XYZ file of N, CA and C in Angstrom:
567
model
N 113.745 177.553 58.320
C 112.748 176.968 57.442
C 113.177 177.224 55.993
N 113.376 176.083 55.120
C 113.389 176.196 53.670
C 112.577 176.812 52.985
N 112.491 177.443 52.028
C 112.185 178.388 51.178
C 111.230 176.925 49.930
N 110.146 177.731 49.006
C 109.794 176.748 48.321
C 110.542 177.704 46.968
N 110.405 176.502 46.146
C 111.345 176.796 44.547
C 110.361 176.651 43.318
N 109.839 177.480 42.304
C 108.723 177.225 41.455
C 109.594 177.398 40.450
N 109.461 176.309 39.495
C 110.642 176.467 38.350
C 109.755 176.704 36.677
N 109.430 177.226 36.268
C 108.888 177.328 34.770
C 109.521 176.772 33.772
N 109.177 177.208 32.769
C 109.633 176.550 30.829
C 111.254 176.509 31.464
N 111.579 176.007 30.816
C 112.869 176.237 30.339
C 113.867 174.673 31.022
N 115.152 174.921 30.989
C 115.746 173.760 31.418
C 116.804 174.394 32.494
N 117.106 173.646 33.506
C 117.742 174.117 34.560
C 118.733 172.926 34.674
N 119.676 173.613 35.619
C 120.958 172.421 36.118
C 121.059 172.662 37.620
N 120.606 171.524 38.257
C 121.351 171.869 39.599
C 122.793 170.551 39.898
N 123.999 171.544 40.414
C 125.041 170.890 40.317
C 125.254 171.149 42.164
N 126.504 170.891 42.665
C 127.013 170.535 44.001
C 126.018 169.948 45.224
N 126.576 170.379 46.210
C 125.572 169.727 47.762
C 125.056 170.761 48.367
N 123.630 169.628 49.136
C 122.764 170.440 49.649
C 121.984 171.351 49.758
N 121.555 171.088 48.785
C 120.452 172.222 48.146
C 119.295 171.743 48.811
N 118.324 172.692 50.055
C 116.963 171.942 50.120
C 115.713 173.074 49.896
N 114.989 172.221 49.881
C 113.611 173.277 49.870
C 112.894 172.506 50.685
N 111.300 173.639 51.434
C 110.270 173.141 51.517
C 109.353 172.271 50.291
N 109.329 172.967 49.064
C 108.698 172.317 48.342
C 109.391 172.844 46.749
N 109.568 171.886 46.260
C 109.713 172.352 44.466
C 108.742 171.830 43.834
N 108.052 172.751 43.325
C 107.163 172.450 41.987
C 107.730 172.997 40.533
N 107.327 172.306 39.826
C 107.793 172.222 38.603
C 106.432 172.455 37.465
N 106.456 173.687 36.818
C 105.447 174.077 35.893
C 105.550 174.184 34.483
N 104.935 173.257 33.727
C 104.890 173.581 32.313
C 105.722 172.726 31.611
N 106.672 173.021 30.297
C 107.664 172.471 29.828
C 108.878 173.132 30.326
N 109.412 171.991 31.507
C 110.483 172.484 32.329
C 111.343 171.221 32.157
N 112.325 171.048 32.355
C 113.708 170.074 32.513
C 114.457 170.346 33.597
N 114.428 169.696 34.904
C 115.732 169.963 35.755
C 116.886 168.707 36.119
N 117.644 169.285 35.455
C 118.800 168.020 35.549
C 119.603 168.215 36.936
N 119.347 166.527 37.562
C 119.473 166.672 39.126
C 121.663 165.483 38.833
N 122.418 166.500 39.222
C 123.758 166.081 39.240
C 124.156 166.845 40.146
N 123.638 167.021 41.528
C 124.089 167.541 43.067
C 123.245 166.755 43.695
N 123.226 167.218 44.683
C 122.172 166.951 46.309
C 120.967 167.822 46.323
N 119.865 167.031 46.009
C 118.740 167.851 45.948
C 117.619 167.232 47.493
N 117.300 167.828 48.515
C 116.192 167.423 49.484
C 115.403 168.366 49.303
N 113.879 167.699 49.307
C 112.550 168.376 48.827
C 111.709 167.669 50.078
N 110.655 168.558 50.670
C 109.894 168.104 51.481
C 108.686 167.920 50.436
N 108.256 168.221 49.670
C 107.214 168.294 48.685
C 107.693 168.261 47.061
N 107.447 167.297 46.320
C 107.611 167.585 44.885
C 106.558 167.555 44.192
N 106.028 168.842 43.578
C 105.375 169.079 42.762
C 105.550 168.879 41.052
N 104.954 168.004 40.279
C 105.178 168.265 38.906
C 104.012 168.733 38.335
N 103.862 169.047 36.878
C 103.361 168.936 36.093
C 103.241 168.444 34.897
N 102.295 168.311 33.642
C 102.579 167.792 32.116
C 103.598 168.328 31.943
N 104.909 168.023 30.935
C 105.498 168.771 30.594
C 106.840 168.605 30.846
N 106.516 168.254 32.553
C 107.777 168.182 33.555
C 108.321 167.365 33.114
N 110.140 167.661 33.364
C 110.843 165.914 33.980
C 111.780 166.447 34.486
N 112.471 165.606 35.305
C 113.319 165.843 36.222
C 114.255 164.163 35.889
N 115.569 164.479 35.235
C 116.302 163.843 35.149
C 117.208 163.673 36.190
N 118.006 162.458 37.219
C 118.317 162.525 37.989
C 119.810 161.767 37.529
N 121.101 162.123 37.681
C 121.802 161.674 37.119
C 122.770 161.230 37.801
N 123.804 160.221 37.440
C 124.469 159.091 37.967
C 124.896 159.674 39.527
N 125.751 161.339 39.062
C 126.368 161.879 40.040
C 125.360 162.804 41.159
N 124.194 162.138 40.457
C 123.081 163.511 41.573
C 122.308 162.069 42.875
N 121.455 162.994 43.607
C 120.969 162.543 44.536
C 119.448 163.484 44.762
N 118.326 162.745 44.969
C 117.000 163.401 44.973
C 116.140 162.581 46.080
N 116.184 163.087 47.388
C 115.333 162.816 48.240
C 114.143 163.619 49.082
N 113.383 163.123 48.690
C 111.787 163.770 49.265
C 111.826 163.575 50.574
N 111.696 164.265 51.538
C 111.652 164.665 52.537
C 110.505 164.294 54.191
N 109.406 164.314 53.268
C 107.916 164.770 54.237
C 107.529 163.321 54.032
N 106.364 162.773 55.379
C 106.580 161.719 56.351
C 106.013 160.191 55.243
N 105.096 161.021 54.342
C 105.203 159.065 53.598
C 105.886 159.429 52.196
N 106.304 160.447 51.833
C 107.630 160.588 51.083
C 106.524 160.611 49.150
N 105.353 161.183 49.703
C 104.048 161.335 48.415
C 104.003 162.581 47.580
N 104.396 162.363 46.898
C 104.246 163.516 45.685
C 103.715 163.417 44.365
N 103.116 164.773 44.456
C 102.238 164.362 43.080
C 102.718 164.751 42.141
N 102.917 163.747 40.720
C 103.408 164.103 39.727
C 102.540 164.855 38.700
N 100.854 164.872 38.453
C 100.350 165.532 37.900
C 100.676 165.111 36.638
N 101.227 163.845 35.877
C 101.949 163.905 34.804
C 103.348 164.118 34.167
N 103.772 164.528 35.148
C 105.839 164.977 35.062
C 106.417 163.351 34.911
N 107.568 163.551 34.153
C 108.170 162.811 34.125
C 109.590 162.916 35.159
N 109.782 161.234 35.430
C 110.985 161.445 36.356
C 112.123 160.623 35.637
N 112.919 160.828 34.913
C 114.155 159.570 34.679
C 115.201 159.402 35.511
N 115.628 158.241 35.272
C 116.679 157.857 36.622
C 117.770 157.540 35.867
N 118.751 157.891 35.373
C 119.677 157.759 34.318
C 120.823 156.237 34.885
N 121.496 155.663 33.779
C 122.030 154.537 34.181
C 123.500 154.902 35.021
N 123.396 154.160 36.261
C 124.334 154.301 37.341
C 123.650 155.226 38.714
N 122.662 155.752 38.216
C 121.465 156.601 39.116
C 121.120 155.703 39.925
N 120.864 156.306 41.558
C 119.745 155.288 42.526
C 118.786 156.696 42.949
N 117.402 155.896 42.727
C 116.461 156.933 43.492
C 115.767 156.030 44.044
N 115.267 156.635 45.414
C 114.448 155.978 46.439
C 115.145 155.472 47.082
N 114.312 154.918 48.709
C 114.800 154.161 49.875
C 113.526 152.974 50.011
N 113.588 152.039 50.431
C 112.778 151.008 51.382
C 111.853 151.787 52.088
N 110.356 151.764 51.972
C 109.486 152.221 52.551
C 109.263 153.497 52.697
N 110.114 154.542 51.947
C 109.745 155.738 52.567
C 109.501 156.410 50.829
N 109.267 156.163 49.780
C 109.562 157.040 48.713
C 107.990 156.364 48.024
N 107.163 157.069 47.650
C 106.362 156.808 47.272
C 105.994 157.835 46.095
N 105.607 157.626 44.422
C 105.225 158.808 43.253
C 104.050 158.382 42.901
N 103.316 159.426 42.987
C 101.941 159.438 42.172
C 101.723 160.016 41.259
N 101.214 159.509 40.257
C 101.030 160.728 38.970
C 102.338 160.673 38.300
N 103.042 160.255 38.540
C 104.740 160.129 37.465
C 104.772 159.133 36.263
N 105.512 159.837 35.414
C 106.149 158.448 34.276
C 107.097 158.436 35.307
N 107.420 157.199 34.798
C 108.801 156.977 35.102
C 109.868 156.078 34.128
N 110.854 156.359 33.965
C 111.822 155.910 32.888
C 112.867 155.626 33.993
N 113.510 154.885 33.940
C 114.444 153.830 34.620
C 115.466 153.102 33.960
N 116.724 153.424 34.087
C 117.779 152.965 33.767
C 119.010 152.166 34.684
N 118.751 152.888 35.877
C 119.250 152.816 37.074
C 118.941 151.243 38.178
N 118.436 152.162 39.159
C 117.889 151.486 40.459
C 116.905 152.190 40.971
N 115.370 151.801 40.872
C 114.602 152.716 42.047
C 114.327 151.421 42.676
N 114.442 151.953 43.741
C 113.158 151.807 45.571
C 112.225 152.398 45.401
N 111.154 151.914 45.704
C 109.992 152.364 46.072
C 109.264 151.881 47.139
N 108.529 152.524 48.102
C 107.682 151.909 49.157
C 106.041 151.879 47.806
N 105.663 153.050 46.786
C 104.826 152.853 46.344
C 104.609 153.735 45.147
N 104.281 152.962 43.935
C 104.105 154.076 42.857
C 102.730 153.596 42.197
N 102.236 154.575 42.031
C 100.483 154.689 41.564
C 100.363 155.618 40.366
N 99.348 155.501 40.233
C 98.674 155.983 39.225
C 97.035 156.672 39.802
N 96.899 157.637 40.020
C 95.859 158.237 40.616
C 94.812 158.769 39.665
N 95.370 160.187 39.208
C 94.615 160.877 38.574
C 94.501 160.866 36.689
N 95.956 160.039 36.720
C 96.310 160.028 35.365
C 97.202 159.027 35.446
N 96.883 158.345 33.654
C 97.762 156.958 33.665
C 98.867 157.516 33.282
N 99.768 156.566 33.648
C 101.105 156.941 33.948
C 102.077 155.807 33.130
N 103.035 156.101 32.497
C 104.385 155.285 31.417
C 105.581 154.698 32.438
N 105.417 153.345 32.472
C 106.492 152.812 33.483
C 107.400 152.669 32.260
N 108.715 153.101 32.059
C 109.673 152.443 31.131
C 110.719 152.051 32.139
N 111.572 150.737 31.753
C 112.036 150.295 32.647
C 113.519 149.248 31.850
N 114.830 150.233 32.120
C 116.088 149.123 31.559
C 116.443 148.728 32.043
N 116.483 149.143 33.988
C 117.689 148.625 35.072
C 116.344 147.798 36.010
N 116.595 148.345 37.033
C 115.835 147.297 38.229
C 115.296 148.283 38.777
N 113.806 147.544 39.131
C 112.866 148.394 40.558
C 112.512 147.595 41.160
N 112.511 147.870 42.303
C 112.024 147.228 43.773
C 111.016 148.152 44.250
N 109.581 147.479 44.227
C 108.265 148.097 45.003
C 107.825 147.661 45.733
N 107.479 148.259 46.811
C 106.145 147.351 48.061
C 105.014 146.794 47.060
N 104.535 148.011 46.530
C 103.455 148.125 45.929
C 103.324 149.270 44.561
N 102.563 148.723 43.576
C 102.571 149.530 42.127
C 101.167 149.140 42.125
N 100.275 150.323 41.986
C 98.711 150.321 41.503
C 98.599 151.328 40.427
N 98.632 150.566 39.678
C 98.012 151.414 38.132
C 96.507 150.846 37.938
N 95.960 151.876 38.261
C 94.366 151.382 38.081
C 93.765 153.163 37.799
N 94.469 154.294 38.120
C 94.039 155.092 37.839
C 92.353 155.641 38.012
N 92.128 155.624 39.172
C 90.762 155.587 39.820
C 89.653 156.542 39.054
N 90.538 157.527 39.168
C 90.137 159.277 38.578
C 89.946 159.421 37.041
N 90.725 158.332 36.047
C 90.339 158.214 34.858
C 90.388 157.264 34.303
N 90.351 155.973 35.029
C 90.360 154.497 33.997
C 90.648 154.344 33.055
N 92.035 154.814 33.360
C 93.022 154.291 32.393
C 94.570 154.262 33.042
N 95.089 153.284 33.570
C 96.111 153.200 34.535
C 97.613 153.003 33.459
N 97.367 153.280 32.556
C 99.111 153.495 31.555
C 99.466 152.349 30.823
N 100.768 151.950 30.751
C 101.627 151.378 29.735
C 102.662 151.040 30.891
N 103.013 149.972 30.996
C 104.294 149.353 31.307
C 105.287 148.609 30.449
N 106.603 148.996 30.239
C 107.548 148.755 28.963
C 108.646 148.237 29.523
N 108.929 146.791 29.949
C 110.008 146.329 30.738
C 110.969 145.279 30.273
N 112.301 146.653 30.149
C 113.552 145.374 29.088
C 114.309 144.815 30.528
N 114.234 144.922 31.446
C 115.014 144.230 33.078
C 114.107 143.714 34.095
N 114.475 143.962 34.952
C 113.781 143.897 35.953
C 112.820 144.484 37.056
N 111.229 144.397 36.947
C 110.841 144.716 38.044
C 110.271 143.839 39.284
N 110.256 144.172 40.657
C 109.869 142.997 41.668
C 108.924 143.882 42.437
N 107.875 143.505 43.006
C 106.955 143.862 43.603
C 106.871 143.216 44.795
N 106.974 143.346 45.731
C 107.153 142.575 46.753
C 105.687 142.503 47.427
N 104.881 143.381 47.658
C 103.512 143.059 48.155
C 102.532 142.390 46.969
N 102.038 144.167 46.521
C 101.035 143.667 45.728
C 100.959 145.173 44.203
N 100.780 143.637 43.060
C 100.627 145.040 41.906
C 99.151 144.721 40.991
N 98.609 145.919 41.606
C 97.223 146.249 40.716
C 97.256 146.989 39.422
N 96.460 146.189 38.459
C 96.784 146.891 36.958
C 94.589 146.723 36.890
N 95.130 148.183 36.018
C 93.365 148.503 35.316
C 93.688 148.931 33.919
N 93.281 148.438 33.076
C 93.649 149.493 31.571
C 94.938 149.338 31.423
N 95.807 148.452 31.138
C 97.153 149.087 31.241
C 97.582 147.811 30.092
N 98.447 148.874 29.396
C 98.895 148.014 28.037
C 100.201 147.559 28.448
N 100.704 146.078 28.742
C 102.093 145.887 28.692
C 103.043 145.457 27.348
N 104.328 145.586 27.717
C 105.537 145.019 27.065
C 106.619 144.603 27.755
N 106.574 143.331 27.605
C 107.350 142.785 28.566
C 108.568 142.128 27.132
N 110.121 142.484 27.110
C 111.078 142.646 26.627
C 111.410 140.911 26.413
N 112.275 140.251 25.908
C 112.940 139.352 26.043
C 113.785 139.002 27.505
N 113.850 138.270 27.918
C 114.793 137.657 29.198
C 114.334 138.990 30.149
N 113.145 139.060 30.362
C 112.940 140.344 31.296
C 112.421 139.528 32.792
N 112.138 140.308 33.523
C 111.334 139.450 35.009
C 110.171 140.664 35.582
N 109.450 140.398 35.796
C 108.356 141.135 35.998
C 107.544 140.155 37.392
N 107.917 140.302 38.631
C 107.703 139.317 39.465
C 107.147 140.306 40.481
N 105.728 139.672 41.209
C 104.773 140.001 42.070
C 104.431 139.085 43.180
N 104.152 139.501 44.519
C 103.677 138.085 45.237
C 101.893 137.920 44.919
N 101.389 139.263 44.575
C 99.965 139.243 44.811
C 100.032 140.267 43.158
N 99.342 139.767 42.312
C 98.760 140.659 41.195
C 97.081 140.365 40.794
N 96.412 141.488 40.817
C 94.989 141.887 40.557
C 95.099 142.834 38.954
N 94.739 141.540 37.790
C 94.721 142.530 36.729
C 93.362 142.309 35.924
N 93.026 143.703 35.037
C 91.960 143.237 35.003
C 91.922 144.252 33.523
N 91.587 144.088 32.480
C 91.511 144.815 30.892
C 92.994 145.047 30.657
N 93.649 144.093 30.450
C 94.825 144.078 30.135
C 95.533 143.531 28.782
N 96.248 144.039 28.400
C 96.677 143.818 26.833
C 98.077 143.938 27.042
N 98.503 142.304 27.224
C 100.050 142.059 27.111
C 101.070 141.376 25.903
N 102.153 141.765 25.364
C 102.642 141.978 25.021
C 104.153 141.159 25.000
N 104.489 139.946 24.977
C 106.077 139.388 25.405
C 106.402 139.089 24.580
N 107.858 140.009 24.322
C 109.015 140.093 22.806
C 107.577 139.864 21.981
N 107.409 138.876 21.001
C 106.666 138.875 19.834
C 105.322 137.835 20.043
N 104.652 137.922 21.148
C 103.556 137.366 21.560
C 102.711 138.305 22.645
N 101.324 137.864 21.800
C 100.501 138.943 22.791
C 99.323 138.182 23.778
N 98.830 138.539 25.042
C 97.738 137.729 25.584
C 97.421 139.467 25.788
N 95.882 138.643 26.267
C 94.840 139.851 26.517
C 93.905 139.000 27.446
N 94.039 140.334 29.144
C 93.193 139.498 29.852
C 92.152 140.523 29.770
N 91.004 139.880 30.011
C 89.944 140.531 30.401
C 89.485 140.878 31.768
């Protein structure tokens, strides 16, 4: 049985293969720069957090719908980075900054609105920013591509949608929205 890992202030490096835990949480103003093999059955963040994942690293969550709460942590995916798989990787509570490639089966916004920044490509089942717990579901900032393949729910959520960007959904439910494209703004109600 894996051991869990509680990381505080400061900034950390994890480098080579196979590093796992039961669970890493991440407390406070912490930085862990992921350039090895990191498996986590549980990821814990907090404010403060981020966890940079970099071209040469690898970060896979472990446990059965692949849900972790970000609490506010930030996750970046640096350019040449892939995080996530098809159906199994799901963040709640995360920014997320994207340079790379994520997969996602699902990224939300629960307890706190959450900062999609976005340069490379994401692929989601599903993205609900509606932020139930505080009505206010974030900011989405997209210079590439994102695709949603089910369905993306927005509540409160301020966009920016970039020049020559794609922002494509089969099913979208939005609702107090204030958008933003290159130098034109709509506002739905």
């Amino acid at each position: 049985d894996k051991g869990s890992i509680t990381l505080y202030e400061g900034e950390y490096k994890l480098v080579g293969e196979g590093y796992e835990a039961k669970a890493l949480t991440l407390v406070g103003s912490v930085t862990l720069y992921v350039e090895g093999a990191l498996s986590v059955s549980t990821l814990i963040g907090s404010s403060g957090a981020t966890i940079v994942l970099d071209q040469k690293g690898s970060l896979k969550i472990l446990e059965a719908d692949g849900q972790s709460q970000g609490n506010g942590a930030r996750l970046v995916v640096k350019s040449g980075a892939k995080f996530g798989e098809p159906d199994d990787y799901k963040l709640v509570d995360y920014d997320l900054e994207n340079y790379g490639e994520v997969i996602l089966s699902g990224y939300r916004s629960k307890n706190h609105a959450v900062e999609l920044i976005n340069y490379g490509t994401i692929k989601a089942t599903n993205i609900n920013m509606t932020a139930e717990n505080s009505g206010n579901g974030g900011r989405i900032e997209n210079h590439c591509k994102i695709n949603v393949e089910a369905g993306l729910s927005l509540y409160n959520v301020g966009m920016f949608l970039g020049a020559s960007t794609l922002l494509e959904a089969r099913y979208m439910d939005a609702k107090e929205i204030e958008c933003e494209i290159d130098t034109k703004k709509i506002t739905v109600c």
